[in-house]
Amino acid sequence: MTKKRVRGLLDYMALNEGEEWEWEPPSEDFVAGMGTGATKEATRWAYKGYLLEHAHAFRAISPQKTGRPRKGQYEDIDCRRAFATWHFVQSNIPEELRAGLTNRNLIGTMQSIQNALEQHMLEHDRKLFPIGEAAIESSISRGKSKLEISAGWNSKVCEKLMSTLSQTTS
């Protein structure tokens, strides 16, 4: 004889005396406290909240990571150089002329702008476009591929970054 599976109080009350039973394991769509008439969306949101609470509790008891914090997805030097160049191109160069721009020409322009602004920089500020560094061109190319910058210097990723940047630095 198999044991009857019981999910809640009503199932327990419906048992015959002496009948063997066991608790039914929770299914994917089962959330404690949600009634049988709850919509699928309500159950889904309740389940996601349940998982979120467990994730927060797990993070709270897990040991803290030591060492230097990791950089974000677009915070490395390659992306910063490409983003600065993209912003300059978007602000100062008409769209018809952007297709002919090369990384090498833009690096020279960005270096001259940086040198003009050097008097306003603090001593600990890191230069994005140091003169004499040979790897800047490949660095910008890597940043362009990460930020999905096209040959015409258009990028949805950079536009989203710029909109979030303007929201956080207002």
JSON list of C-alpha atoms in Angstrom, two decimals:
[
{"chain": "A", "resi": 1, "resn": "MET", "atom": "CA", "xyz": [0.00, 0.00, 0.00]},
{"chain": "A", "resi": 2, "resn": "THR", "atom": "CA", "xyz": [1.40, 3.39, -0.97]},
{"chain": "A", "resi": 3, "resn": "LYS", "atom": "CA", "xyz": [1.40, 6.38, 1.28]},
{"chain": "A", "resi": 4, "resn": "LYS", "atom": "CA", "xyz": [-1.03, 9.15, 0.47]},
{"chain": "A", "resi": 5, "resn": "ARG", "atom": "CA", "xyz": [0.64, 12.48, -0.27]},
{"chain": "A", "resi": 6, "resn": "VAL", "atom": "CA", "xyz": [-0.67, 15.43, 1.73]},
{"chain": "A", "resi": 7, "resn": "ARG", "atom": "CA", "xyz": [-0.09, 19.02, 0.67]},
{"chain": "A", "resi": 8, "resn": "GLY", "atom": "CA", "xyz": [-2.06, 21.03, 3.20]},
{"chain": "A", "resi": 9, "resn": "LEU", "atom": "CA", "xyz": [-4.40, 21.01, 6.15]},
{"chain": "A", "resi": 10, "resn": "LEU", "atom": "CA", "xyz": [-7.49, 20.06, 4.14]},
{"chain": "A", "resi": 11, "resn": "ASP", "atom": "CA", "xyz": [-5.72, 17.03, 2.67]},
{"chain": "A", "resi": 12, "resn": "TYR", "atom": "CA", "xyz": [-4.68, 16.04, 6.18]},
{"chain": "A", "resi": 13, "resn": "MET", "atom": "CA", "xyz": [-8.23, 16.38, 7.48]},
{"chain": "A", "resi": 14, "resn": "ALA", "atom": "CA", "xyz": [-9.53, 14.20, 4.63]},
{"chain": "A", "resi": 15, "resn": "LEU", "atom": "CA", "xyz": [-7.33, 11.27, 5.66]},
{"chain": "A", "resi": 16, "resn": "ASN", "atom": "CA", "xyz": [-8.99, 8.15, 7.03]},
{"chain": "A", "resi": 17, "resn": "GLU", "atom": "CA", "xyz": [-7.94, 7.04, 10.47]},
{"chain": "A", "resi": 18, "resn": "GLY", "atom": "CA", "xyz": [-4.81, 4.89, 10.36]},
{"chain": "A", "resi": 19, "resn": "GLU", "atom": "CA", "xyz": [-4.10, 5.74, 6.72]},
{"chain": "A", "resi": 20, "resn": "GLU", "atom": "CA", "xyz": [-0.39, 6.16, 5.95]},
{"chain": "A", "resi": 21, "resn": "TRP", "atom": "CA", "xyz": [0.61, 9.54, 4.59]},
{"chain": "A", "resi": 22, "resn": "GLU", "atom": "CA", "xyz": [3.59, 11.75, 3.80]},
{"chain": "A", "resi": 23, "resn": "TRP", "atom": "CA", "xyz": [4.07, 15.40, 2.95]},
{"chain": "A", "resi": 24, "resn": "GLU", "atom": "CA", "xyz": [4.03, 16.10, -0.76]},
{"chain": "A", "resi": 25, "resn": "PRO", "atom": "CA", "xyz": [7.31, 17.68, -1.87]},
{"chain": "A", "resi": 26, "resn": "PRO", "atom": "CA", "xyz": [6.90, 21.22, -3.20]},
{"chain": "A", "resi": 27, "resn": "SER", "atom": "CA", "xyz": [6.64, 21.55, -6.96]},
{"chain": "A", "resi": 28, "resn": "GLU", "atom": "CA", "xyz": [8.00, 24.37, -9.10]},
{"chain": "A", "resi": 29, "resn": "ASP", "atom": "CA", "xyz": [4.73, 26.27, -8.92]},
{"chain": "A", "resi": 30, "resn": "PHE", "atom": "CA", "xyz": [4.09, 25.66, -5.20]},
{"chain": "A", "resi": 31, "resn": "VAL", "atom": "CA", "xyz": [4.66, 28.57, -2.86]},
{"chain": "A", "resi": 32, "resn": "ALA", "atom": "CA", "xyz": [3.73, 28.29, 0.79]},
{"chain": "A", "resi": 33, "resn": "GLY", "atom": "CA", "xyz": [0.82, 30.55, 1.62]},
{"chain": "A", "resi": 34, "resn": "MET", "atom": "CA", "xyz": [-0.46, 30.88, -1.94]},
{"chain": "A", "resi": 35, "resn": "GLY", "atom": "CA", "xyz": [-3.99, 29.61, -2.35]},
{"chain": "A", "resi": 36, "resn": "THR", "atom": "CA", "xyz": [-5.17, 27.26, -5.04]},
{"chain": "A", "resi": 37, "resn": "GLY", "atom": "CA", "xyz": [-7.02, 30.04, -6.83]},
{"chain": "A", "resi": 38, "resn": "ALA", "atom": "CA", "xyz": [-3.95, 32.27, -7.24]},
{"chain": "A", "resi": 39, "resn": "THR", "atom": "CA", "xyz": [-3.06, 33.23, -10.80]},
{"chain": "A", "resi": 40, "resn": "LYS", "atom": "CA", "xyz": [0.05, 31.85, -12.42]},
{"chain": "A", "resi": 41, "resn": "GLU", "atom": "CA", "xyz": [1.62, 35.33, -12.45]},
{"chain": "A", "resi": 42, "resn": "ALA", "atom": "CA", "xyz": [1.02, 35.81, -8.71]},
{"chain": "A", "resi": 43, "resn": "THR", "atom": "CA", "xyz": [2.48, 32.39, -7.96]},
{"chain": "A", "resi": 44, "resn": "ARG", "atom": "CA", "xyz": [5.48, 33.10, -10.21]},
{"chain": "A", "resi": 45, "resn": "TRP", "atom": "CA", "xyz": [6.18, 36.44, -8.50]},
{"chain": "A", "resi": 46, "resn": "ALA", "atom": "CA", "xyz": [5.78, 34.91, -5.06]},
{"chain": "A", "resi": 47, "resn": "TYR", "atom": "CA", "xyz": [8.21, 32.12, -6.01]},
{"chain": "A", "resi": 48, "resn": "LYS", "atom": "CA", "xyz": [10.74, 34.65, -7.35]},
{"chain": "A", "resi": 49, "resn": "GLY", "atom": "CA", "xyz": [10.47, 36.61, -4.10]},
{"chain": "A", "resi": 50, "resn": "TYR", "atom": "CA", "xyz": [10.98, 33.40, -2.16]},
{"chain": "A", "resi": 51, "resn": "LEU", "atom": "CA", "xyz": [14.16, 32.67, -4.13]},
{"chain": "A", "resi": 52, "resn": "LEU", "atom": "CA", "xyz": [15.34, 36.26, -3.71]},
{"chain": "A", "resi": 53, "resn": "GLU", "atom": "CA", "xyz": [14.95, 36.07, 0.06]},
{"chain": "A", "resi": 54, "resn": "HIS", "atom": "CA", "xyz": [17.00, 32.87, 0.14]},
{"chain": "A", "resi": 55, "resn": "ALA", "atom": "CA", "xyz": [19.71, 34.44, -2.02]},
{"chain": "A", "resi": 56, "resn": "HIS", "atom": "CA", "xyz": [19.96, 37.44, 0.32]},
{"chain": "A", "resi": 57, "resn": "ALA", "atom": "CA", "xyz": [20.11, 35.18, 3.35]},
{"chain": "A", "resi": 58, "resn": "PHE", "atom": "CA", "xyz": [22.82, 33.08, 1.70]},
{"chain": "A", "resi": 59, "resn": "ARG", "atom": "CA", "xyz": [24.89, 36.18, 0.89]},
{"chain": "A", "resi": 60, "resn": "ALA", "atom": "CA", "xyz": [24.52, 37.39, 4.48]},
{"chain": "A", "resi": 61, "resn": "ILE", "atom": "CA", "xyz": [25.97, 34.19, 5.95]},
{"chain": "A", "resi": 62, "resn": "SER", "atom": "CA", "xyz": [28.61, 33.57, 3.28]},
{"chain": "A", "resi": 63, "resn": "PRO", "atom": "CA", "xyz": [32.15, 34.73, 4.07]},
{"chain": "A", "resi": 64, "resn": "GLN", "atom": "CA", "xyz": [33.24, 38.09, 2.73]},
{"chain": "A", "resi": 65, "resn": "LYS", "atom": "CA", "xyz": [35.54, 38.00, -0.24]},
{"chain": "A", "resi": 66, "resn": "THR", "atom": "CA", "xyz": [38.98, 39.40, 0.34]},
{"chain": "A", "resi": 67, "resn": "GLY", "atom": "CA", "xyz": [41.13, 41.29, -2.06]},
{"chain": "A", "resi": 68, "resn": "ARG", "atom": "CA", "xyz": [40.52, 43.98, -4.56]},
{"chain": "A", "resi": 69, "resn": "PRO", "atom": "CA", "xyz": [36.92, 44.34, -5.79]},
{"chain": "A", "resi": 70, "resn": "ARG", "atom": "CA", "xyz": [36.29, 43.28, -9.37]},
{"chain": "A", "resi": 71, "resn": "LYS", "atom": "CA", "xyz": [35.72, 45.90, -12.02]},
{"chain": "A", "resi": 72, "resn": "GLY", "atom": "CA", "xyz": [32.39, 46.16, -13.75]},
{"chain": "A", "resi": 73, "resn": "GLN", "atom": "CA", "xyz": [31.76, 44.92, -17.26]},
{"chain": "A", "resi": 74, "resn": "TYR", "atom": "CA", "xyz": [32.65, 48.23, -18.97]},
{"chain": "A", "resi": 75, "resn": "GLU", "atom": "CA", "xyz": [35.08, 49.72, -16.44]},
{"chain": "A", "resi": 76, "resn": "ASP", "atom": "CA", "xyz": [38.41, 48.55, -17.83]},
{"chain": "A", "resi": 77, "resn": "ILE", "atom": "CA", "xyz": [40.85, 50.91, -19.55]},
{"chain": "A", "resi": 78, "resn": "ASP", "atom": "CA", "xyz": [39.94, 49.64, -23.04]},
{"chain": "A", "resi": 79, "resn": "CYS", "atom": "CA", "xyz": [36.27, 50.53, -22.61]},
{"chain": "A", "resi": 80, "resn": "ARG", "atom": "CA", "xyz": [37.07, 53.85, -20.96]},
{"chain": "A", "resi": 81, "resn": "ARG", "atom": "CA", "xyz": [39.28, 54.88, -23.88]},
{"chain": "A", "resi": 82, "resn": "ALA", "atom": "CA", "xyz": [36.72, 53.76, -26.47]},
{"chain": "A", "resi": 83, "resn": "PHE", "atom": "CA", "xyz": [33.87, 55.46, -24.59]},
{"chain": "A", "resi": 84, "resn": "ALA", "atom": "CA", "xyz": [35.78, 58.76, -24.33]},
{"chain": "A", "resi": 85, "resn": "THR", "atom": "CA", "xyz": [36.57, 58.60, -28.05]},
{"chain": "A", "resi": 86, "resn": "TRP", "atom": "CA", "xyz": [32.95, 57.71, -28.90]},
{"chain": "A", "resi": 87, "resn": "HIS", "atom": "CA", "xyz": [31.70, 60.66, -26.84]},
{"chain": "A", "resi": 88, "resn": "PHE", "atom": "CA", "xyz": [34.10, 63.04, -28.59]},
{"chain": "A", "resi": 89, "resn": "VAL", "atom": "CA", "xyz": [33.03, 61.76, -32.03]},
{"chain": "A", "resi": 90, "resn": "GLN", "atom": "CA", "xyz": [29.32, 62.00, -31.15]},
{"chain": "A", "resi": 91, "resn": "SER", "atom": "CA", "xyz": [29.71, 65.56, -29.83]},
{"chain": "A", "resi": 92, "resn": "ASN", "atom": "CA", "xyz": [32.04, 67.08, -32.42]},
{"chain": "A", "resi": 93, "resn": "ILE", "atom": "CA", "xyz": [31.96, 65.22, -35.75]},
{"chain": "A", "resi": 94, "resn": "PRO", "atom": "CA", "xyz": [28.98, 65.19, -38.13]},
{"chain": "A", "resi": 95, "resn": "GLU", "atom": "CA", "xyz": [27.55, 61.78, -38.91]},
{"chain": "A", "resi": 96, "resn": "GLU", "atom": "CA", "xyz": [28.45, 62.03, -42.62]},
{"chain": "A", "resi": 97, "resn": "LEU", "atom": "CA", "xyz": [32.19, 62.26, -41.81]},
{"chain": "A", "resi": 98, "resn": "ARG", "atom": "CA", "xyz": [32.37, 59.52, -39.16]},
{"chain": "A", "resi": 99, "resn": "ALA", "atom": "CA", "xyz": [32.81, 56.53, -41.51]},
{"chain": "A", "resi": 100, "resn": "GLY", "atom": "CA", "xyz": [36.26, 57.72, -42.62]},
{"chain": "A", "resi": 101, "resn": "LEU", "atom": "CA", "xyz": [37.67, 58.13, -39.13]},
{"chain": "A", "resi": 102, "resn": "THR", "atom": "CA", "xyz": [40.51, 55.88, -38.07]},
{"chain": "A", "resi": 103, "resn": "ASN", "atom": "CA", "xyz": [41.55, 54.99, -34.55]},
{"chain": "A", "resi": 104, "resn": "ARG", "atom": "CA", "xyz": [45.02, 56.41, -35.16]},
{"chain": "A", "resi": 105, "resn": "ASN", "atom": "CA", "xyz": [43.73, 59.86, -36.19]},
{"chain": "A", "resi": 106, "resn": "LEU", "atom": "CA", "xyz": [41.33, 59.97, -33.27]},
{"chain": "A", "resi": 107, "resn": "ILE", "atom": "CA", "xyz": [44.09, 59.00, -30.82]},
{"chain": "A", "resi": 108, "resn": "GLY", "atom": "CA", "xyz": [46.14, 62.00, -31.95]},
{"chain": "A", "resi": 109, "resn": "THR", "atom": "CA", "xyz": [43.14, 64.28, -31.48]},
{"chain": "A", "resi": 110, "resn": "MET", "atom": "CA", "xyz": [42.36, 62.83, -28.06]},
{"chain": "A", "resi": 111, "resn": "GLN", "atom": "CA", "xyz": [46.01, 63.21, -26.97]},
{"chain": "A", "resi": 112, "resn": "SER", "atom": "CA", "xyz": [46.03, 66.87, -27.99]},
{"chain": "A", "resi": 113, "resn": "ILE", "atom": "CA", "xyz": [42.77, 67.48, -26.08]},
{"chain": "A", "resi": 114, "resn": "GLN", "atom": "CA", "xyz": [44.21, 65.69, -23.05]},
{"chain": "A", "resi": 115, "resn": "ASN", "atom": "CA", "xyz": [47.39, 67.80, -23.19]},
{"chain": "A", "resi": 116, "resn": "ALA", "atom": "CA", "xyz": [45.28, 70.98, -23.35]},
{"chain": "A", "resi": 117, "resn": "LEU", "atom": "CA", "xyz": [43.35, 69.86, -20.27]},
{"chain": "A", "resi": 118, "resn": "GLU", "atom": "CA", "xyz": [46.46, 68.67, -18.43]},
{"chain": "A", "resi": 119, "resn": "GLN", "atom": "CA", "xyz": [46.68, 71.82, -16.34]},
{"chain": "A", "resi": 120, "resn": "HIS", "atom": "CA", "xyz": [43.27, 71.03, -14.82]},
{"chain": "A", "resi": 121, "resn": "MET", "atom": "CA", "xyz": [44.15, 67.42, -14.01]},
{"chain": "A", "resi": 122, "resn": "LEU", "atom": "CA", "xyz": [45.31, 66.38, -10.58]},
{"chain": "A", "resi": 123, "resn": "GLU", "atom": "CA", "xyz": [48.63, 64.61, -10.14]},
{"chain": "A", "resi": 124, "resn": "HIS", "atom": "CA", "xyz": [47.03, 61.25, -9.41]},
{"chain": "A", "resi": 125, "resn": "ASP", "atom": "CA", "xyz": [44.69, 61.37, -12.44]},
{"chain": "A", "resi": 126, "resn": "ARG", "atom": "CA", "xyz": [45.55, 58.65, -14.91]},
{"chain": "A", "resi": 127, "resn": "LYS", "atom": "CA", "xyz": [45.89, 59.71, -18.50]},
{"chain": "A", "resi": 128, "resn": "LEU", "atom": "CA", "xyz": [43.65, 57.77, -20.88]},
{"chain": "A", "resi": 129, "resn": "PHE", "atom": "CA", "xyz": [45.81, 58.56, -23.91]},
{"chain": "A", "resi": 130, "resn": "PRO", "atom": "CA", "xyz": [49.48, 58.77, -22.84]},
{"chain": "A", "resi": 131, "resn": "ILE", "atom": "CA", "xyz": [51.87, 59.90, -25.57]},
{"chain": "A", "resi": 132, "resn": "GLY", "atom": "CA", "xyz": [54.31, 57.25, -26.74]},
{"chain": "A", "resi": 133, "resn": "GLU", "atom": "CA", "xyz": [52.29, 54.21, -25.69]},
{"chain": "A", "resi": 134, "resn": "ALA", "atom": "CA", "xyz": [52.01, 51.87, -28.66]},
{"chain": "A", "resi": 135, "resn": "ALA", "atom": "CA", "xyz": [49.14, 49.77, -27.37]},
{"chain": "A", "resi": 136, "resn": "ILE", "atom": "CA", "xyz": [46.51, 52.53, -27.35]},
{"chain": "A", "resi": 137, "resn": "GLU", "atom": "CA", "xyz": [45.23, 51.69, -30.82]},
{"chain": "A", "resi": 138, "resn": "SER", "atom": "CA", "xyz": [44.64, 48.02, -30.00]},
{"chain": "A", "resi": 139, "resn": "SER", "atom": "CA", "xyz": [43.18, 49.06, -26.64]},
{"chain": "A", "resi": 140, "resn": "ILE", "atom": "CA", "xyz": [40.58, 51.22, -28.39]},
{"chain": "A", "resi": 141, "resn": "SER", "atom": "CA", "xyz": [39.82, 48.39, -30.81]},
{"chain": "A", "resi": 142, "resn": "ARG", "atom": "CA", "xyz": [39.18, 46.02, -27.89]},
{"chain": "A", "resi": 143, "resn": "GLY", "atom": "CA", "xyz": [36.99, 48.63, -26.22]},
{"chain": "A", "resi": 144, "resn": "LYS", "atom": "CA", "xyz": [35.06, 49.22, -29.45]},
{"chain": "A", "resi": 145, "resn": "SER", "atom": "CA", "xyz": [34.26, 45.52, -29.72]},
{"chain": "A", "resi": 146, "resn": "LYS", "atom": "CA", "xyz": [33.16, 45.30, -26.05]},
{"chain": "A", "resi": 147, "resn": "LEU", "atom": "CA", "xyz": [30.99, 48.42, -26.37]},
{"chain": "A", "resi": 148, "resn": "GLU", "atom": "CA", "xyz": [29.69, 47.30, -29.80]},
{"chain": "A", "resi": 149, "resn": "ILE", "atom": "CA", "xyz": [30.77, 50.51, -31.54]},
{"chain": "A", "resi": 150, "resn": "SER", "atom": "CA", "xyz": [30.19, 50.29, -35.30]},
{"chain": "A", "resi": 151, "resn": "ALA", "atom": "CA", "xyz": [32.42, 51.61, -38.07]},
{"chain": "A", "resi": 152, "resn": "GLY", "atom": "CA", "xyz": [30.30, 54.79, -38.13]},
{"chain": "A", "resi": 153, "resn": "TRP", "atom": "CA", "xyz": [30.91, 55.26, -34.38]},
{"chain": "A", "resi": 154, "resn": "ASN", "atom": "CA", "xyz": [27.34, 54.39, -33.35]},
{"chain": "A", "resi": 155, "resn": "SER", "atom": "CA", "xyz": [26.66, 52.25, -30.31]},
{"chain": "A", "resi": 156, "resn": "LYS", "atom": "CA", "xyz": [23.49, 51.37, -28.41]},
{"chain": "A", "resi": 157, "resn": "VAL", "atom": "CA", "xyz": [25.62, 50.25, -25.43]},
{"chain": "A", "resi": 158, "resn": "CYS", "atom": "CA", "xyz": [27.37, 53.63, -25.21]},
{"chain": "A", "resi": 159, "resn": "GLU", "atom": "CA", "xyz": [24.03, 55.44, -25.48]},
{"chain": "A", "resi": 160, "resn": "LYS", "atom": "CA", "xyz": [22.68, 53.40, -22.56]},
{"chain": "A", "resi": 161, "resn": "LEU", "atom": "CA", "xyz": [25.86, 54.05, -20.55]},
{"chain": "A", "resi": 162, "resn": "MET", "atom": "CA", "xyz": [25.58, 57.76, -21.29]},
{"chain": "A", "resi": 163, "resn": "SER", "atom": "CA", "xyz": [21.95, 57.88, -20.17]},
{"chain": "A", "resi": 164, "resn": "THR", "atom": "CA", "xyz": [22.75, 56.08, -16.90]},
{"chain": "A", "resi": 165, "resn": "LEU", "atom": "CA", "xyz": [25.83, 58.29, -16.43]},
{"chain": "A", "resi": 166, "resn": "SER", "atom": "CA", "xyz": [23.73, 61.44, -16.75]},
{"chain": "A", "resi": 167, "resn": "GLN", "atom": "CA", "xyz": [21.24, 60.02, -14.22]},
{"chain": "A", "resi": 168, "resn": "THR", "atom": "CA", "xyz": [23.91, 59.22, -11.62]},
{"chain": "A", "resi": 169, "resn": "THR", "atom": "CA", "xyz": [25.97, 62.41, -11.98]},
{"chain": "A", "resi": 170, "resn": "SER", "atom": "CA", "xyz": [23.27, 65.06, -12.18]}
]
